[in-house]
JSON list of C-alpha atoms in Angstrom, two decimals:
[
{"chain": "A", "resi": 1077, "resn": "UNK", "atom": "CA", "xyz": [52.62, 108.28, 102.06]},
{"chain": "A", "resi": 1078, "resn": "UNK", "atom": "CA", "xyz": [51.26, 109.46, 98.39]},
{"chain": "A", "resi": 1079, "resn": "UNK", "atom": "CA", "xyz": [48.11, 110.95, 98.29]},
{"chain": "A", "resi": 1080, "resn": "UNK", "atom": "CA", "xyz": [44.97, 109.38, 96.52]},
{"chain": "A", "resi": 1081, "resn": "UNK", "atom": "CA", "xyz": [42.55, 111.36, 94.64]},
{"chain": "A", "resi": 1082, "resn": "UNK", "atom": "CA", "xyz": [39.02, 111.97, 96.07]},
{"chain": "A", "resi": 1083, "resn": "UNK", "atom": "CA", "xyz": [37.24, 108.90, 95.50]},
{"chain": "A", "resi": 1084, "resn": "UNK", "atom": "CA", "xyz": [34.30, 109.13, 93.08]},
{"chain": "A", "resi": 1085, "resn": "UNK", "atom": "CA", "xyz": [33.21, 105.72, 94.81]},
{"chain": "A", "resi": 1086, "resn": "UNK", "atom": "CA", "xyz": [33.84, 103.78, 97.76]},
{"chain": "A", "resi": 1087, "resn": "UNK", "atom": "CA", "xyz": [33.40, 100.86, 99.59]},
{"chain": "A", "resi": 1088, "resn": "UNK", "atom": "CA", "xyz": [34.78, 99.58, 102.64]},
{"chain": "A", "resi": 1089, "resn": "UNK", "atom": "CA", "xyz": [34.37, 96.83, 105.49]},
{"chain": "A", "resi": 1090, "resn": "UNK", "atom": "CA", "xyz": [35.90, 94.83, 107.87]},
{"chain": "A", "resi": 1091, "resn": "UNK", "atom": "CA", "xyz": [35.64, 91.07, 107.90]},
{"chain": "A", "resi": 1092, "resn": "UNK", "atom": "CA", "xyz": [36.56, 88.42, 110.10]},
{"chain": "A", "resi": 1093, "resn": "UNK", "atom": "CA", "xyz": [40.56, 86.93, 109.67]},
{"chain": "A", "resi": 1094, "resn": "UNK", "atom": "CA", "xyz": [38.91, 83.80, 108.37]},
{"chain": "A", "resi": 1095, "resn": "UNK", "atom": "CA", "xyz": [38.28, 81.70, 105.07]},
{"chain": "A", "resi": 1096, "resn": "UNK", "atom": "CA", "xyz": [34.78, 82.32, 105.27]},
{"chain": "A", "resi": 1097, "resn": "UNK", "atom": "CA", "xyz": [35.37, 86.35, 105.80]},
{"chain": "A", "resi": 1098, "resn": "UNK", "atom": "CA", "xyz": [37.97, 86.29, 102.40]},
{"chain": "A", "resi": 1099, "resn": "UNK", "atom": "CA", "xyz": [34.89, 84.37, 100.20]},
{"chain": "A", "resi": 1100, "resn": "UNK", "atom": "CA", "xyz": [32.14, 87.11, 101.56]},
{"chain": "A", "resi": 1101, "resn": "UNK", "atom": "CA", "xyz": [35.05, 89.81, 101.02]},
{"chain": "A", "resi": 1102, "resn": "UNK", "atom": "CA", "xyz": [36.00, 88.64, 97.37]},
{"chain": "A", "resi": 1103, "resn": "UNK", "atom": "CA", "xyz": [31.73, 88.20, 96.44]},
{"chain": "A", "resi": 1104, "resn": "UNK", "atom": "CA", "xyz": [30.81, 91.67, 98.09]},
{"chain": "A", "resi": 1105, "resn": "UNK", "atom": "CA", "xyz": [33.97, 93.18, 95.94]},
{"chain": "A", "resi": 1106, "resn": "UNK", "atom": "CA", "xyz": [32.18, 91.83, 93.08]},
{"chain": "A", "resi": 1107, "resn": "UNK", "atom": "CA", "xyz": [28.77, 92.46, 93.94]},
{"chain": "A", "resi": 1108, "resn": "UNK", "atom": "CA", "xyz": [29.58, 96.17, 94.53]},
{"chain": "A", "resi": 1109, "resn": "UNK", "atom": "CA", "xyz": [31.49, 96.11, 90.99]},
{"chain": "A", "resi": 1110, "resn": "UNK", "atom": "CA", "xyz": [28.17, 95.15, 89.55]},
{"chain": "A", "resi": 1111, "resn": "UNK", "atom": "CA", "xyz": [26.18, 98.10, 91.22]},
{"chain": "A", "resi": 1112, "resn": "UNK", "atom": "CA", "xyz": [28.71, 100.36, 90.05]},
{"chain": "A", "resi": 1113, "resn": "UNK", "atom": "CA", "xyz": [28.36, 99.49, 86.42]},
{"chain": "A", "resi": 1114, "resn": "UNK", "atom": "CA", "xyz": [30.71, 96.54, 85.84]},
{"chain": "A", "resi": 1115, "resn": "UNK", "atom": "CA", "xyz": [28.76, 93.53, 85.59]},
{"chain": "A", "resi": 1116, "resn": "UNK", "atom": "CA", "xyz": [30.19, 90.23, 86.83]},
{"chain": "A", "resi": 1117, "resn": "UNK", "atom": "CA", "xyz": [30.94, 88.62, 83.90]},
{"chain": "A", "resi": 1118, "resn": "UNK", "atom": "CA", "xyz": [32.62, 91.50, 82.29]},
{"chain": "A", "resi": 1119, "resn": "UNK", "atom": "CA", "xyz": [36.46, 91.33, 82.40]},
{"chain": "A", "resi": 1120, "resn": "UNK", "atom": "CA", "xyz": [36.53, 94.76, 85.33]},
{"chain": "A", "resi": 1121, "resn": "UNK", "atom": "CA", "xyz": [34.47, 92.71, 87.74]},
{"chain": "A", "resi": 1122, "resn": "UNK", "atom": "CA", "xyz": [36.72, 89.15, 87.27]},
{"chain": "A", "resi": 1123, "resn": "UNK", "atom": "CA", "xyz": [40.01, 90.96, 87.31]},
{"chain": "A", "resi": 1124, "resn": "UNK", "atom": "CA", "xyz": [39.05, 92.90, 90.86]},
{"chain": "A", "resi": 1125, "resn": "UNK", "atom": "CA", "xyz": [37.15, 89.76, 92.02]},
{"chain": "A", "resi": 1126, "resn": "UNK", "atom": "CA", "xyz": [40.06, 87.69, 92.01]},
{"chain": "A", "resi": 1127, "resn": "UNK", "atom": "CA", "xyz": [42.51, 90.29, 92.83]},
{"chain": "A", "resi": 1128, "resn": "UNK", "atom": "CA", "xyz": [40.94, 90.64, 95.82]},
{"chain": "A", "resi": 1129, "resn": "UNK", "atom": "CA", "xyz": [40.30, 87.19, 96.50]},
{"chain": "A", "resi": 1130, "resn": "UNK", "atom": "CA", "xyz": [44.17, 86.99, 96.73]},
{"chain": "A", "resi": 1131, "resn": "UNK", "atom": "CA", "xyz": [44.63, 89.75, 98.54]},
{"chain": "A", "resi": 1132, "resn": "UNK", "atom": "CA", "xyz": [41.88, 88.54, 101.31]},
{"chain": "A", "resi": 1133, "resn": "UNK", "atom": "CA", "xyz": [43.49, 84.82, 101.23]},
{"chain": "A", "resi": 1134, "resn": "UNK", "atom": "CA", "xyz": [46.41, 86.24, 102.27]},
{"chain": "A", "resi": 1135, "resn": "UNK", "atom": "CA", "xyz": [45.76, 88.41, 105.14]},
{"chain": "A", "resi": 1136, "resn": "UNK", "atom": "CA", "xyz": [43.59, 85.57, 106.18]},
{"chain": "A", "resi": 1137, "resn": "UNK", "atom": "CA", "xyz": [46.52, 82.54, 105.71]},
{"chain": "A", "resi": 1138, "resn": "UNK", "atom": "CA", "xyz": [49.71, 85.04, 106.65]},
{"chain": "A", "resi": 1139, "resn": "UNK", "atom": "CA", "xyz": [48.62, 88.48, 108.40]},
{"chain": "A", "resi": 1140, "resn": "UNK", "atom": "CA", "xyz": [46.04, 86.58, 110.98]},
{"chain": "A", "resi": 1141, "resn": "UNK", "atom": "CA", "xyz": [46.27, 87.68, 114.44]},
{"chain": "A", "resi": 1142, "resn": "UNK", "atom": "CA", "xyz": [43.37, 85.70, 116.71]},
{"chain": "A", "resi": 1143, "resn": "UNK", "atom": "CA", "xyz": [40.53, 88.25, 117.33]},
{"chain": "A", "resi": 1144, "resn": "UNK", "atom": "CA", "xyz": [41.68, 90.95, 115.22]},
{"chain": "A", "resi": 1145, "resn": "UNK", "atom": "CA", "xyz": [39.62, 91.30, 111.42]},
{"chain": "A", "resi": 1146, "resn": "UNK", "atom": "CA", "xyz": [41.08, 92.64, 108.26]},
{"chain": "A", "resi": 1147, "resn": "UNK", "atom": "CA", "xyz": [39.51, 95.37, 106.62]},
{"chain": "A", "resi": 1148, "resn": "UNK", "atom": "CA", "xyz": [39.12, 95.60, 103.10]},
{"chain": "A", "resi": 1149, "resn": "UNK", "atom": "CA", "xyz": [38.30, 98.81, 101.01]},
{"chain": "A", "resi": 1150, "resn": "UNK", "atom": "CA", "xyz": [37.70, 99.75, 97.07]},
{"chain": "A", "resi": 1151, "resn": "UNK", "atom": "CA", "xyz": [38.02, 102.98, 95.36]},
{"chain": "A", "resi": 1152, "resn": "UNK", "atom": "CA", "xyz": [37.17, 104.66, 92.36]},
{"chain": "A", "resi": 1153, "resn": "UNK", "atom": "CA", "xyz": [38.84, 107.31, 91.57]},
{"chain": "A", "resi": 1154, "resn": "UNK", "atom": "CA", "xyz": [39.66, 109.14, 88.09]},
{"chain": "A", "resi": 1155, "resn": "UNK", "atom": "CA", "xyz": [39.57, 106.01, 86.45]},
{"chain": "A", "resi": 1156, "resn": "UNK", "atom": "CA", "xyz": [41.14, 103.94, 88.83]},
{"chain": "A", "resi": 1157, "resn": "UNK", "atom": "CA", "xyz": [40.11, 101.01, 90.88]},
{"chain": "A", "resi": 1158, "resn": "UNK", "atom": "CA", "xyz": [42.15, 100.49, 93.62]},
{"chain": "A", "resi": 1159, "resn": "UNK", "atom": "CA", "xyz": [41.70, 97.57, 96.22]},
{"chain": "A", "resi": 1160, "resn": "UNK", "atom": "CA", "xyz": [43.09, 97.71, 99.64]},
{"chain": "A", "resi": 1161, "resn": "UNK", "atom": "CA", "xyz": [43.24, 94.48, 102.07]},
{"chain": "A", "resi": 1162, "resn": "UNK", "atom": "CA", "xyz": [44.83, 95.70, 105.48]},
{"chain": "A", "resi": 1163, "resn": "UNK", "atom": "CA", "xyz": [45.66, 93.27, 108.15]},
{"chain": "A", "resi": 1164, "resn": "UNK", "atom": "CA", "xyz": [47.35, 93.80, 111.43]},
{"chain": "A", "resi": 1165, "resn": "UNK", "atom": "CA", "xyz": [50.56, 91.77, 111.27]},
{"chain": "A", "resi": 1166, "resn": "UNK", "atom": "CA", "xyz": [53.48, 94.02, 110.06]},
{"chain": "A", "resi": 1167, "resn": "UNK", "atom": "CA", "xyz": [55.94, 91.32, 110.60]},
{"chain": "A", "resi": 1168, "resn": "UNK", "atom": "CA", "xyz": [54.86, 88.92, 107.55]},
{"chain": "A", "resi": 1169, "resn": "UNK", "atom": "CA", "xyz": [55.61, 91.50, 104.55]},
{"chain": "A", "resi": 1170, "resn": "UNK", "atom": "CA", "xyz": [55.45, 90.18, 100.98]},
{"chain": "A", "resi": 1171, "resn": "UNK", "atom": "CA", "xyz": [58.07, 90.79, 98.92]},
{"chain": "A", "resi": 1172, "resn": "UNK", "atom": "CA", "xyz": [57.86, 93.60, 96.35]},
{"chain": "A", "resi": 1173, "resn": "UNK", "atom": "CA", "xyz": [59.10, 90.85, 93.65]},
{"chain": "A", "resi": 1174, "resn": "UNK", "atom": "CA", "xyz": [57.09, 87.61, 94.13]},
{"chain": "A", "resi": 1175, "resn": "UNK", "atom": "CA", "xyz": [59.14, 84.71, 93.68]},
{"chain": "A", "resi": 1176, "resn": "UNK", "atom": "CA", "xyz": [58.16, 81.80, 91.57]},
{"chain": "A", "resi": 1177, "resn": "UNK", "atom": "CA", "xyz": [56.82, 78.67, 93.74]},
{"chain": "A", "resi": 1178, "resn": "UNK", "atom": "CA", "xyz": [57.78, 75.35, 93.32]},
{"chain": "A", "resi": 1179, "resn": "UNK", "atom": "CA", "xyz": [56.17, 73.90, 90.36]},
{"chain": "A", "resi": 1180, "resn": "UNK", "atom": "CA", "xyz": [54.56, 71.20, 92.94]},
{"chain": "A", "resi": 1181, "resn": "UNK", "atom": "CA", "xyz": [53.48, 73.52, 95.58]},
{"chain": "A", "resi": 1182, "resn": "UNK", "atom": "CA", "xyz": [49.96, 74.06, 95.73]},
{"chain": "A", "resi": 1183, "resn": "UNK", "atom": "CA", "xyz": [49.83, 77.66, 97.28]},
{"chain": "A", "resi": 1184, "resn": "UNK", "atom": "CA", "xyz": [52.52, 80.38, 96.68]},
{"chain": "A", "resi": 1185, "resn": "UNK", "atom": "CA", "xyz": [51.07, 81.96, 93.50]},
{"chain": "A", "resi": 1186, "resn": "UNK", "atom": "CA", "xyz": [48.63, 84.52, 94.61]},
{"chain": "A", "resi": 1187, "resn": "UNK", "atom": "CA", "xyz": [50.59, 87.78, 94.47]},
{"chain": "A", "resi": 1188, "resn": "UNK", "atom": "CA", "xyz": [52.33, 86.56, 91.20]},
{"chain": "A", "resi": 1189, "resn": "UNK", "atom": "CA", "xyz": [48.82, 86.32, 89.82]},
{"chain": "A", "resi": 1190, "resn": "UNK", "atom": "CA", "xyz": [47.92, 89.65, 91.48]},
{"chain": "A", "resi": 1191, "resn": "UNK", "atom": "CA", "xyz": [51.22, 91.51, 89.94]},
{"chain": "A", "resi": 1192, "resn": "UNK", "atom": "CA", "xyz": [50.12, 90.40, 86.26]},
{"chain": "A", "resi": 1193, "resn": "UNK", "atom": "CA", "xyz": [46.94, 91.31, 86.71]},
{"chain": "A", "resi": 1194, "resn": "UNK", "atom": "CA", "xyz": [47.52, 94.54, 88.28]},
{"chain": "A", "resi": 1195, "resn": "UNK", "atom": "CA", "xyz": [48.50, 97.71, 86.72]},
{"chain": "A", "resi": 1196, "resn": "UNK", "atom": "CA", "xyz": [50.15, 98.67, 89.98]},
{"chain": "A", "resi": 1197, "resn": "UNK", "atom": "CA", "xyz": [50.21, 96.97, 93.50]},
{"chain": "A", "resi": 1198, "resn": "UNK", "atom": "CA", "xyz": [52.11, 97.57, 96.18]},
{"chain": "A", "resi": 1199, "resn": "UNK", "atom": "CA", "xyz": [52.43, 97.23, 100.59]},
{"chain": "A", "resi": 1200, "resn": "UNK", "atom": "CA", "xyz": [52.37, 100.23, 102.66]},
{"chain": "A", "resi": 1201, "resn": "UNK", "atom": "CA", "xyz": [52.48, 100.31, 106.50]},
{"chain": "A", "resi": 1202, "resn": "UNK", "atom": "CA", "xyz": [49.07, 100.56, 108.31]},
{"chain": "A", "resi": 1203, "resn": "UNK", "atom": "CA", "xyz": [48.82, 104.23, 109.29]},
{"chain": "A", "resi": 1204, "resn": "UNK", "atom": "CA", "xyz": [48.75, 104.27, 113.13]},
{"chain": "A", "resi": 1205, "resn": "UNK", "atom": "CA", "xyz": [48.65, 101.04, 114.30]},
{"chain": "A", "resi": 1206, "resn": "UNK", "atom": "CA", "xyz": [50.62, 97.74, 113.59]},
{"chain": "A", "resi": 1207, "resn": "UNK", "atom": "CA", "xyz": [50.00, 96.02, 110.50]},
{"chain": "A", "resi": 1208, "resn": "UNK", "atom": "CA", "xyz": [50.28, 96.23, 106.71]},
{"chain": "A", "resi": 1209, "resn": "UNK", "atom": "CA", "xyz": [47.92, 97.68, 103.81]},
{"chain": "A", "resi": 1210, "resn": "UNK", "atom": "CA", "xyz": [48.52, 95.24, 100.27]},
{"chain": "A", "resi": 1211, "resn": "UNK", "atom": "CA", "xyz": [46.79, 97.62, 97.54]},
{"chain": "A", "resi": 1212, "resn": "UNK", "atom": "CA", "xyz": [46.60, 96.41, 94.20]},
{"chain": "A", "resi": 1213, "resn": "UNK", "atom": "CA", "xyz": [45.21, 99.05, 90.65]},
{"chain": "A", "resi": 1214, "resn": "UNK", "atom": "CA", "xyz": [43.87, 98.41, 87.35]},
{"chain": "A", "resi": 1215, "resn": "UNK", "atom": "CA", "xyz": [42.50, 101.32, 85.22]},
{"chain": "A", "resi": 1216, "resn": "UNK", "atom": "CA", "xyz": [39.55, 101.33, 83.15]},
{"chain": "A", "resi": 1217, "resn": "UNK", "atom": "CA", "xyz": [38.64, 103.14, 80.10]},
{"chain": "A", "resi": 1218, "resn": "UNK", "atom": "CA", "xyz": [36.55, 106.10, 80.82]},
{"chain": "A", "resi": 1219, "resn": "UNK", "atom": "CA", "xyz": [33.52, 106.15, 78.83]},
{"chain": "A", "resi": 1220, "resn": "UNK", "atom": "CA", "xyz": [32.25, 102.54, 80.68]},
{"chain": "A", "resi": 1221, "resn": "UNK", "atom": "CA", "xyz": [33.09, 101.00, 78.85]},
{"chain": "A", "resi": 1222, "resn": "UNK", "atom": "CA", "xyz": [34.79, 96.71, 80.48]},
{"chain": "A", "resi": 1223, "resn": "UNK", "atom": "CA", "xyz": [38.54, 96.90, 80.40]},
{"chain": "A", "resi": 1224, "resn": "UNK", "atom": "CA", "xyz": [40.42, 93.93, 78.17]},
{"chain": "A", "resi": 1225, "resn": "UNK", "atom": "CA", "xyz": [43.13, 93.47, 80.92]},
{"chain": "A", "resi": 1226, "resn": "UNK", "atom": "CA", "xyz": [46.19, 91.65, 79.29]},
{"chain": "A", "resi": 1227, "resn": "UNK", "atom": "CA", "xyz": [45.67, 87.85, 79.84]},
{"chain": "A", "resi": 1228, "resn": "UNK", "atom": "CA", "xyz": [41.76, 87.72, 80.10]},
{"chain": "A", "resi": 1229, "resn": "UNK", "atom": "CA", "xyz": [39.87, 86.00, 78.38]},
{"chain": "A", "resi": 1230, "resn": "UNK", "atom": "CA", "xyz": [36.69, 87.21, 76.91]},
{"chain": "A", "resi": 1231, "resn": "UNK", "atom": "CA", "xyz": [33.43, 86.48, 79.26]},
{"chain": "A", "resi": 1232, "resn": "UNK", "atom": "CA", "xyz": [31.55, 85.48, 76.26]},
{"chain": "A", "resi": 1233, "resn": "UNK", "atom": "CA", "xyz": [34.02, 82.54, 76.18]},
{"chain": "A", "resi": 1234, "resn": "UNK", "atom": "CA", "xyz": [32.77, 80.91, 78.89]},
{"chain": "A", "resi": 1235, "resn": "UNK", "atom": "CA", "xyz": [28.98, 79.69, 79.92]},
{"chain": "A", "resi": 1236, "resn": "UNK", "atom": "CA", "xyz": [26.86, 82.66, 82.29]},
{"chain": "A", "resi": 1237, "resn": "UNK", "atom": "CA", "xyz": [26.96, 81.72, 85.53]},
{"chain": "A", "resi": 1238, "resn": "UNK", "atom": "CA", "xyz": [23.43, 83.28, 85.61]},
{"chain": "A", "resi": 1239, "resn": "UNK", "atom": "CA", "xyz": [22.23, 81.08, 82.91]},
{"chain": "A", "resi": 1240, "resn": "UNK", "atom": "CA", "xyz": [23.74, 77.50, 85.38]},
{"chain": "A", "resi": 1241, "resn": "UNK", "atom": "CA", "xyz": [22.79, 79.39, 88.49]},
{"chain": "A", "resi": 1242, "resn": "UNK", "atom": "CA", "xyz": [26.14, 78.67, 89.95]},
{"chain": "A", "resi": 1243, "resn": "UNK", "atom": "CA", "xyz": [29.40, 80.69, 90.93]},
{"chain": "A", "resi": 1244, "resn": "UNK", "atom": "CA", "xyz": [31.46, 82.39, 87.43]},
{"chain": "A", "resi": 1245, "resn": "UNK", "atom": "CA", "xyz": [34.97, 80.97, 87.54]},
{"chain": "A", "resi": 1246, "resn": "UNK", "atom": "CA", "xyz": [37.47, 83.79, 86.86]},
{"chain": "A", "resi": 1247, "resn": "UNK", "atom": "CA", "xyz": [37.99, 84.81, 83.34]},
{"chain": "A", "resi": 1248, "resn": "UNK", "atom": "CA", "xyz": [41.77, 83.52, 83.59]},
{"chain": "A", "resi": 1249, "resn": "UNK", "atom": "CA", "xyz": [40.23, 80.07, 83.79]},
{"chain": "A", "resi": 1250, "resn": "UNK", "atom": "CA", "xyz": [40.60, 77.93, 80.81]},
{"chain": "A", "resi": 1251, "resn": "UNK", "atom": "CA", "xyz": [38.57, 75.49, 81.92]},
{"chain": "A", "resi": 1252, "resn": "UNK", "atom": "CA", "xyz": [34.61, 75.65, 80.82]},
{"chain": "A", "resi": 1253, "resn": "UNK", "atom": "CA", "xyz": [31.98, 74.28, 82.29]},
{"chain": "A", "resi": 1254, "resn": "UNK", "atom": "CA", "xyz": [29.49, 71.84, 81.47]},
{"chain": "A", "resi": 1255, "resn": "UNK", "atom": "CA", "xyz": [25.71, 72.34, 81.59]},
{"chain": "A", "resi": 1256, "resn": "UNK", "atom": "CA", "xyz": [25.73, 71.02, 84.85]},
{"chain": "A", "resi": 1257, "resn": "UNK", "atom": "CA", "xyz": [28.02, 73.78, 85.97]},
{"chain": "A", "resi": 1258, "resn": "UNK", "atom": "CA", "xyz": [30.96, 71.87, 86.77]},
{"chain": "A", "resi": 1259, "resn": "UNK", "atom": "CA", "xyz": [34.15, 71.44, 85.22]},
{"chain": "A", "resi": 1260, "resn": "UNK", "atom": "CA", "xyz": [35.09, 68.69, 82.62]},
{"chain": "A", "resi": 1261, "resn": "UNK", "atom": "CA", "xyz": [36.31, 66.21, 84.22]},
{"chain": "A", "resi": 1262, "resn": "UNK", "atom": "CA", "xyz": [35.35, 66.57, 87.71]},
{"chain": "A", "resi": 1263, "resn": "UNK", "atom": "CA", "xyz": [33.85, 63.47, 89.18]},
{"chain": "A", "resi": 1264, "resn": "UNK", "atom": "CA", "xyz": [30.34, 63.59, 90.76]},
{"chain": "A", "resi": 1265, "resn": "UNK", "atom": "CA", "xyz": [28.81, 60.76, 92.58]},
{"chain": "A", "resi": 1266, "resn": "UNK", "atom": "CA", "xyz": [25.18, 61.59, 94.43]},
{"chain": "A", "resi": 1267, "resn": "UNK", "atom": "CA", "xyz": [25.32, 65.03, 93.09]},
{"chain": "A", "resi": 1268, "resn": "UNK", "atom": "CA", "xyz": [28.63, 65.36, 95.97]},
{"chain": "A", "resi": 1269, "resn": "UNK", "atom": "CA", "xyz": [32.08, 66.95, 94.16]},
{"chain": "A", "resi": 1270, "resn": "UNK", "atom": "CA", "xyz": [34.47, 63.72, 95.39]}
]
């Protein structure tokens, strides 16, 4: 197994193998990002946010074993994040080379999304016990200064989500929203998403 350089920062937690542990892993990720210096709107924060939003997803919808978590930890080191979402099935192991989904499929596009994103991402097998670690890297400018990661779009581009009090959608979105905070063309009746 390659060794890591010491960590400058570091955060890590369990979480239950659920969809409500994969939201509270991808919005501590972010929240984290912010108290490290990479507010959430700035391209840094997005990219990890929904890299690790994938990540989570999946150990949640194909590494689940019933009362076992998965444990998620990010790094900072030498001007690396790196984001680690261990689970412990070892059976169900994504292919290094994500294949393209059916166009009509609604699921089967996270780790694509995660490999263009990504510097560098990878699976390695979970050190002493069964399972599997999916690790994904992007590196950021030293200096501070928010990476411009290939196919991101600039935060400015879209509306704050502190200024609508509601959730940012990812920079890759193309979609804006509306003062309301929802998305053009998304129905509301009663102030209820149909």
């Amino acid at each position: 197994m390659p060794q890591h350089p010491a960590p400058e920062r570091e955060f890590t937690m369990r979480f239950t193998s659920t969809p409500r542990g994969a939201r509270l892993a991808r919005r501590l990720v972010s929240h984290r990002l912010n108290d490290w210096g990479h507010p959430y709107t700035t391209p840094v924060n997005e990219t990890l946010t929904l890299i690790t939003a994938e990540l989570s997803a999946n150990a949640v919808r194909h590494g689940h074993v019933p009362g076992r978590d998965f444990h998620v930890q990010l790094t900072l080191a030498e001007g690396t994040f790196r984001i680690e979402v261990t689970d412990t099935r070892d059976e169900k192991q994504p292919s290094p080379t994500p294949a393209a989904p059916d166009p009509l499929s609604e699921s089967g596009r996270g780790l694509l999304l995660v490999a263009s994103l990504a510097d560098d991402w990878g699976v390695t097998p979970r050190p002493a016990a069964p399972g599997k670690t999916v690790w994904a890297q992007l590196r950021v400018p030293t200096g501070g200064h928010a990476y411009a990661h290939p196919g991101i779009s600039d935060p400015a581009d879209s509306a704050s989500a502190q200024e609508h009090n509601t959730e940012s959608i990812p920079a890759t979105s193309s979609l804006p929203r509306d003062g309301l905070g929802s998305r053009p063309g998304v129905a509301r009746r009663a102030g209820r998403r149909r």
